[in-house]
Amino acid sequence: MSLLTTAQKRSFKRNGFLVLPDGLDEGLCAEARDVLWDAIPEDRHDPESWFARDGDHDELFHRDSSSDSADRFTDVKPFEELFRDVYPYAEELVGEDLLARPDECPMEYCLHGGHLLASREDGGSAVDHEGAIGPILQYPSDLEDDGSRPFDYRRGWHIDGGTGPYAVGTDVTYLPFTIAVAVYFDDIEPRGGGFTVWPGSHRATEEYFRTHTYAEYAADGGAVLEGLDLGPAMEIIGEAGTLVLWHHNLVHGPAPNHGERIRMAGFQRIARRDIAEISESHLGDCWLQYDAIRDLEPAVHESY
């Protein structure tokens, strides 16, 4: 039985993302929250302690992170299970048996399952896992916000695929993947650091990449995005268990966290088994990797 309706698939084609408010098990998300509270130094029962980092991010599985919270991780199973639970949804958009397994790395330099991100420069692992949703915490800001303070959502907007510290000394300029996911471990309220997207931006970036490389975009990404006329941003709010699937070309970023709690969410990318053959060519051909919906007409009206 299909997990996604035809209308949802058409919405993904139009908007470049799909929000499933109750896509994942809330109990499993609660387990993930418990592990995170055990790992971070902040006191779960002292909200005052949550504001000490003033809007800072903590990418616990990320080898380039300055945080030592990963060293206190006690259990990766909830994050591995959640990652496997998103697979059926991703397969319905990409195609059956096309995605690499959670525990495999289909290409040395690609974004899949967090394997590259979790490998430290010294060869050790930030956190040992077999493919998992990578938690990224965003701490609340000290700013007082009554809802009228203007946001600049463009701070931090980007298209995934940057090499960061992972391909130093190589000629690699882009880390390919097929589809990405965001998982809300806890409730995220408006202006609370929600995953932020520019609906339909995957179409604009497709047009750009028909005549430009990712390296050209990366050289001055902000200026490139400013020139694409992307329209307004949309901050995605939702309860624990919310799942967001998004297209590899979608422009996205983090909203500021002016809320009252630590934003607890996780993110991951998934690549096809044949990603090495596809590599960067898919950037200028939005649906090259999406066999299951390539010929499907996009929705006529916006529907989030």
PDB file of N, CA and C in Angstrom, residues 80-134:
ATOM      1  N   GLU A  80      19.128   5.762  14.422  1.00  0.00           N
ATOM      2  CA  GLU A  80      19.230   4.781  13.340  1.00  0.00           C
ATOM      3  C   GLU A  80      17.842   4.303  12.922  1.00  0.00           C
ATOM      4  N   GLU A  81      16.983   4.027  13.906  1.00  0.00           N
ATOM      5  CA  GLU A  81      15.639   3.547  13.585  1.00  0.00           C
ATOM      6  C   GLU A  81      14.829   4.601  12.851  1.00  0.00           C
ATOM      7  N   LEU A  82      14.938   5.848  13.277  1.00  0.00           N
ATOM      8  CA  LEU A  82      14.210   6.923  12.599  1.00  0.00           C
ATOM      9  C   LEU A  82      14.670   7.063  11.152  1.00  0.00           C
ATOM     10  N   PHE A  83      15.980   6.905  10.939  1.00  0.00           N
ATOM     11  CA  PHE A  83      16.501   6.999   9.581  1.00  0.00           C
ATOM     12  C   PHE A  83      15.909   5.899   8.703  1.00  0.00           C
ATOM     13  N   ARG A  84      15.826   4.690   9.239  1.00  0.00           N
ATOM     14  CA  ARG A  84      15.240   3.597   8.464  1.00  0.00           C
ATOM     15  C   ARG A  84      13.746   3.790   8.240  1.00  0.00           C
ATOM     16  N   ASP A  85      13.087   4.449   9.178  1.00  0.00           N
ATOM     17  CA  ASP A  85      11.652   4.692   9.036  1.00  0.00           C
ATOM     18  C   ASP A  85      11.321   5.706   7.943  1.00  0.00           C
ATOM     19  N   VAL A  86      12.268   6.554   7.568  1.00  0.00           N
ATOM     20  CA  VAL A  86      11.977   7.536   6.511  1.00  0.00           C
ATOM     21  C   VAL A  86      12.154   6.920   5.119  1.00  0.00           C
ATOM     22  N   TYR A  87      12.825   5.777   5.042  1.00  0.00           N
ATOM     23  CA  TYR A  87      13.142   5.182   3.749  1.00  0.00           C
ATOM     24  C   TYR A  87      11.922   4.894   2.871  1.00  0.00           C
ATOM     25  N   PRO A  88      10.855   4.297   3.411  1.00  0.00           N
ATOM     26  CA  PRO A  88       9.704   4.007   2.547  1.00  0.00           C
ATOM     27  C   PRO A  88       9.115   5.265   1.906  1.00  0.00           C
ATOM     28  N   TYR A  89       9.134   6.373   2.653  1.00  0.00           N
ATOM     29  CA  TYR A  89       8.631   7.630   2.085  1.00  0.00           C
ATOM     30  C   TYR A  89       9.542   8.102   0.957  1.00  0.00           C
ATOM     31  N   ALA A  90      10.845   8.062   1.202  1.00  0.00           N
ATOM     32  CA  ALA A  90      11.800   8.515   0.191  1.00  0.00           C
ATOM     33  C   ALA A  90      11.726   7.635  -1.058  1.00  0.00           C
ATOM     34  N   GLU A  91      11.552   6.331  -0.863  1.00  0.00           N
ATOM     35  CA  GLU A  91      11.479   5.417  -2.004  1.00  0.00           C
ATOM     36  C   GLU A  91      10.259   5.693  -2.872  1.00  0.00           C
ATOM     37  N   GLU A  92       9.166   6.136  -2.267  1.00  0.00           N
ATOM     38  CA  GLU A  92       7.977   6.414  -3.062  1.00  0.00           C
ATOM     39  C   GLU A  92       8.180   7.615  -3.982  1.00  0.00           C
ATOM     40  N   LEU A  93       9.118   8.475  -3.638  1.00  0.00           N
ATOM     41  CA  LEU A  93       9.404   9.631  -4.482  1.00  0.00           C
ATOM     42  C   LEU A  93      10.530   9.346  -5.470  1.00  0.00           C
ATOM     43  N   VAL A  94      11.464   8.489  -5.098  1.00  0.00           N
ATOM     44  CA  VAL A  94      12.626   8.211  -5.946  1.00  0.00           C
ATOM     45  C   VAL A  94      12.420   6.953  -6.782  1.00  0.00           C
ATOM     46  N   GLY A  95      11.952   5.880  -6.148  1.00  0.00           N
ATOM     47  CA  GLY A  95      11.754   4.622  -6.845  1.00  0.00           C
ATOM     48  C   GLY A  95      12.224   3.459  -5.991  1.00  0.00           C
ATOM     49  N   GLU A  96      11.560   2.338  -6.119  1.00  0.00           N
ATOM     50  CA  GLU A  96      11.865   1.166  -5.300  1.00  0.00           C
ATOM     51  C   GLU A  96      13.245   0.599  -5.628  1.00  0.00           C
ATOM     52  N   ASP A  97      13.998   0.279  -4.577  1.00  0.00           N
ATOM     53  CA  ASP A  97      15.318  -0.367  -4.688  1.00  0.00           C
ATOM     54  C   ASP A  97      16.369   0.482  -5.400  1.00  0.00           C
ATOM     55  N   LEU A  98      16.175   1.786  -5.450  1.00  0.00           N
ATOM     56  CA  LEU A  98      17.161   2.668  -6.090  1.00  0.00           C
ATOM     57  C   LEU A  98      18.088   3.335  -5.082  1.00  0.00           C
ATOM     58  N   LEU A  99      17.631   3.475  -3.847  1.00  0.00           N
ATOM     59  CA  LEU A  99      18.426   4.167  -2.842  1.00  0.00           C
ATOM     60  C   LEU A  99      19.430   3.219  -2.186  1.00  0.00           C
ATOM     61  N   ALA A 100      20.594   3.751  -1.865  1.00  0.00           N
ATOM     62  CA  ALA A 100      21.592   2.960  -1.137  1.00  0.00           C
ATOM     63  C   ALA A 100      21.059   2.620   0.248  1.00  0.00           C
ATOM     64  N   ARG A 101      21.496   1.500   0.794  1.00  0.00           N
ATOM     65  CA  ARG A 101      21.077   1.102   2.135  1.00  0.00           C
ATOM     66  C   ARG A 101      21.571   2.126   3.164  1.00  0.00           C
ATOM     67  N   PRO A 102      20.906   2.191   4.304  1.00  0.00           N
ATOM     68  CA  PRO A 102      21.345   3.136   5.338  1.00  0.00           C
ATOM     69  C   PRO A 102      22.795   2.948   5.768  1.00  0.00           C
ATOM     70  N   ASP A 103      23.276   1.695   5.769  1.00  0.00           N
ATOM     71  CA  ASP A 103      24.612   1.425   6.301  1.00  0.00           C
ATOM     72  C   ASP A 103      25.704   1.399   5.240  1.00  0.00           C
ATOM     73  N   GLU A 104      25.366   1.657   3.991  1.00  0.00           N
ATOM     74  CA  GLU A 104      26.388   1.610   2.947  1.00  0.00           C
ATOM     75  C   GLU A 104      26.734   3.012   2.449  1.00  0.00           C
ATOM     76  N   CYS A 105      27.914   3.156   1.885  1.00  0.00           N
ATOM     77  CA  CYS A 105      28.355   4.419   1.309  1.00  0.00           C
ATOM     78  C   CYS A 105      28.536   4.189  -0.190  1.00  0.00           C
ATOM     79  N   PRO A 106      27.621   4.674  -1.021  1.00  0.00           N
ATOM     80  CA  PRO A 106      27.648   4.340  -2.442  1.00  0.00           C
ATOM     81  C   PRO A 106      28.756   5.035  -3.232  1.00  0.00           C
ATOM     82  N   MET A 107      29.404   6.024  -2.623  1.00  0.00           N
ATOM     83  CA  MET A 107      30.451   6.782  -3.306  1.00  0.00           C
ATOM     84  C   MET A 107      31.335   7.396  -2.235  1.00  0.00           C
ATOM     85  N   GLU A 108      32.636   7.467  -2.474  1.00  0.00           N
ATOM     86  CA  GLU A 108      33.535   7.952  -1.432  1.00  0.00           C
ATOM     87  C   GLU A 108      33.169   9.343  -0.957  1.00  0.00           C
ATOM     88  N   TYR A 109      32.910  10.243  -1.889  1.00  0.00           N
ATOM     89  CA  TYR A 109      32.563  11.613  -1.519  1.00  0.00           C
ATOM     90  C   TYR A 109      31.129  11.913  -1.945  1.00  0.00           C
ATOM     91  N   CYS A 110      30.196  11.562  -1.086  1.00  0.00           N
ATOM     92  CA  CYS A 110      28.790  11.891  -1.301  1.00  0.00           C
ATOM     93  C   CYS A 110      28.140  12.078   0.057  1.00  0.00           C
ATOM     94  N   LEU A 111      26.932  12.613   0.049  1.00  0.00           N
ATOM     95  CA  LEU A 111      26.185  12.801   1.290  1.00  0.00           C
ATOM     96  C   LEU A 111      25.143  11.696   1.396  1.00  0.00           C
ATOM     97  N   HIS A 112      25.401  10.743   2.280  1.00  0.00           N
ATOM     98  CA  HIS A 112      24.469   9.631   2.463  1.00  0.00           C
ATOM     99  C   HIS A 112      24.600   9.084   3.875  1.00  0.00           C
ATOM    100  N   GLY A 113      23.525   9.128   4.610  1.00  0.00           N
ATOM    101  CA  GLY A 113      23.461   8.465   5.903  1.00  0.00           C
ATOM    102  C   GLY A 113      24.306   9.058   7.003  1.00  0.00           C
ATOM    103  N   GLY A 114      25.009  10.158   6.711  1.00  0.00           N
ATOM    104  CA  GLY A 114      25.849  10.774   7.725  1.00  0.00           C
ATOM    105  C   GLY A 114      27.198  10.107   7.890  1.00  0.00           C
ATOM    106  N   HIS A 115      27.559   9.204   6.977  1.00  0.00           N
ATOM    107  CA  HIS A 115      28.816   8.475   7.126  1.00  0.00           C
ATOM    108  C   HIS A 115      30.019   9.391   6.956  1.00  0.00           C
ATOM    109  N   LEU A 116      29.989  10.259   5.966  1.00  0.00           N
ATOM    110  CA  LEU A 116      31.096  11.178   5.737  1.00  0.00           C
ATOM    111  C   LEU A 116      31.178  12.213   6.846  1.00  0.00           C
ATOM    112  N   LEU A 117      30.022  12.727   7.267  1.00  0.00           N
ATOM    113  CA  LEU A 117      29.990  13.765   8.291  1.00  0.00           C
ATOM    114  C   LEU A 117      30.494  13.256   9.630  1.00  0.00           C
ATOM    115  N   ALA A 118      30.282  11.971   9.886  1.00  0.00           N
ATOM    116  CA  ALA A 118      30.630  11.431  11.199  1.00  0.00           C
ATOM    117  C   ALA A 118      32.068  10.944  11.279  1.00  0.00           C
ATOM    118  N   SER A 119      32.792  11.042  10.182  1.00  0.00           N
ATOM    119  CA  SER A 119      34.175  10.579  10.165  1.00  0.00           C
ATOM    120  C   SER A 119      35.122  11.732  10.468  1.00  0.00           C
ATOM    121  N   ARG A 120      35.817  11.647  11.566  1.00  0.00           N
ATOM    122  CA  ARG A 120      36.722  12.733  11.959  1.00  0.00           C
ATOM    123  C   ARG A 120      37.991  12.711  11.097  1.00  0.00           C
ATOM    124  N   GLU A 121      38.657  13.841  11.066  1.00  0.00           N
ATOM    125  CA  GLU A 121      39.851  13.971  10.239  1.00  0.00           C
ATOM    126  C   GLU A 121      40.942  12.986  10.658  1.00  0.00           C
ATOM    127  N   ASP A 122      40.950  12.593  11.927  1.00  0.00           N
ATOM    128  CA  ASP A 122      41.977  11.658  12.388  1.00  0.00           C
ATOM    129  C   ASP A 122      41.606  10.203  12.092  1.00  0.00           C
ATOM    130  N   GLY A 123      40.468  10.019  11.392  1.00  0.00           N
ATOM    131  CA  GLY A 123      40.043   8.672  11.029  1.00  0.00           C
ATOM    132  C   GLY A 123      39.064   8.054  11.999  1.00  0.00           C
ATOM    133  N   GLY A 124      38.916   8.653  13.185  1.00  0.00           N
ATOM    134  CA  GLY A 124      37.956   8.156  14.158  1.00  0.00           C
ATOM    135  C   GLY A 124      36.545   8.627  13.841  1.00  0.00           C
ATOM    136  N   SER A 125      35.581   8.150  14.589  1.00  0.00           N
ATOM    137  CA  SER A 125      34.190   8.528  14.361  1.00  0.00           C
ATOM    138  C   SER A 125      33.722   9.517  15.413  1.00  0.00           C
ATOM    139  N   ALA A 126      32.960  10.517  14.956  1.00  0.00           N
ATOM    140  CA  ALA A 126      32.329  11.433  15.899  1.00  0.00           C
ATOM    141  C   ALA A 126      31.355  10.635  16.760  1.00  0.00           C
ATOM    142  N   VAL A 127      30.522   9.847  16.101  1.00  0.00           N
ATOM    143  CA  VAL A 127      29.611   8.913  16.762  1.00  0.00           C
ATOM    144  C   VAL A 127      29.503   7.686  15.868  1.00  0.00           C
ATOM    145  N   ASP A 128      29.754   6.509  16.399  1.00  0.00           N
ATOM    146  CA  ASP A 128      29.639   5.287  15.606  1.00  0.00           C
ATOM    147  C   ASP A 128      28.174   4.987  15.329  1.00  0.00           C
ATOM    148  N   HIS A 129      27.830   4.819  14.056  1.00  0.00           N
ATOM    149  CA  HIS A 129      26.463   4.454  13.696  1.00  0.00           C
ATOM    150  C   HIS A 129      26.460   3.808  12.322  1.00  0.00           C
ATOM    151  N   GLU A 130      25.335   3.203  11.971  1.00  0.00           N
ATOM    152  CA  GLU A 130      25.196   2.517  10.692  1.00  0.00           C
ATOM    153  C   GLU A 130      24.170   3.237   9.817  1.00  0.00           C
ATOM    154  N   GLY A 131      24.310   4.556   9.754  1.00  0.00           N
ATOM    155  CA  GLY A 131      23.351   5.386   9.035  1.00  0.00           C
ATOM    156  C   GLY A 131      22.297   5.870  10.005  1.00  0.00           C
ATOM    157  N   ALA A 132      22.247   7.169  10.246  1.00  0.00           N
ATOM    158  CA  ALA A 132      21.351   7.696  11.277  1.00  0.00           C
ATOM    159  C   ALA A 132      20.939   9.125  10.969  1.00  0.00           C
ATOM    160  N   ILE A 133      19.795   9.510  11.515  1.00  0.00           N
ATOM    161  CA  ILE A 133      19.403  10.920  11.485  1.00  0.00           C
ATOM    162  C   ILE A 133      20.383  11.690  12.368  1.00  0.00           C
ATOM    163  N   GLY A 134      20.998  12.725  11.837  1.00  0.00           N
ATOM    164  CA  GLY A 134      21.980  13.497  12.581  1.00  0.00           C
ATOM    165  C   GLY A 134      21.343  14.646  13.336  1.00  0.00           C
TER     166      GLY A 134
END
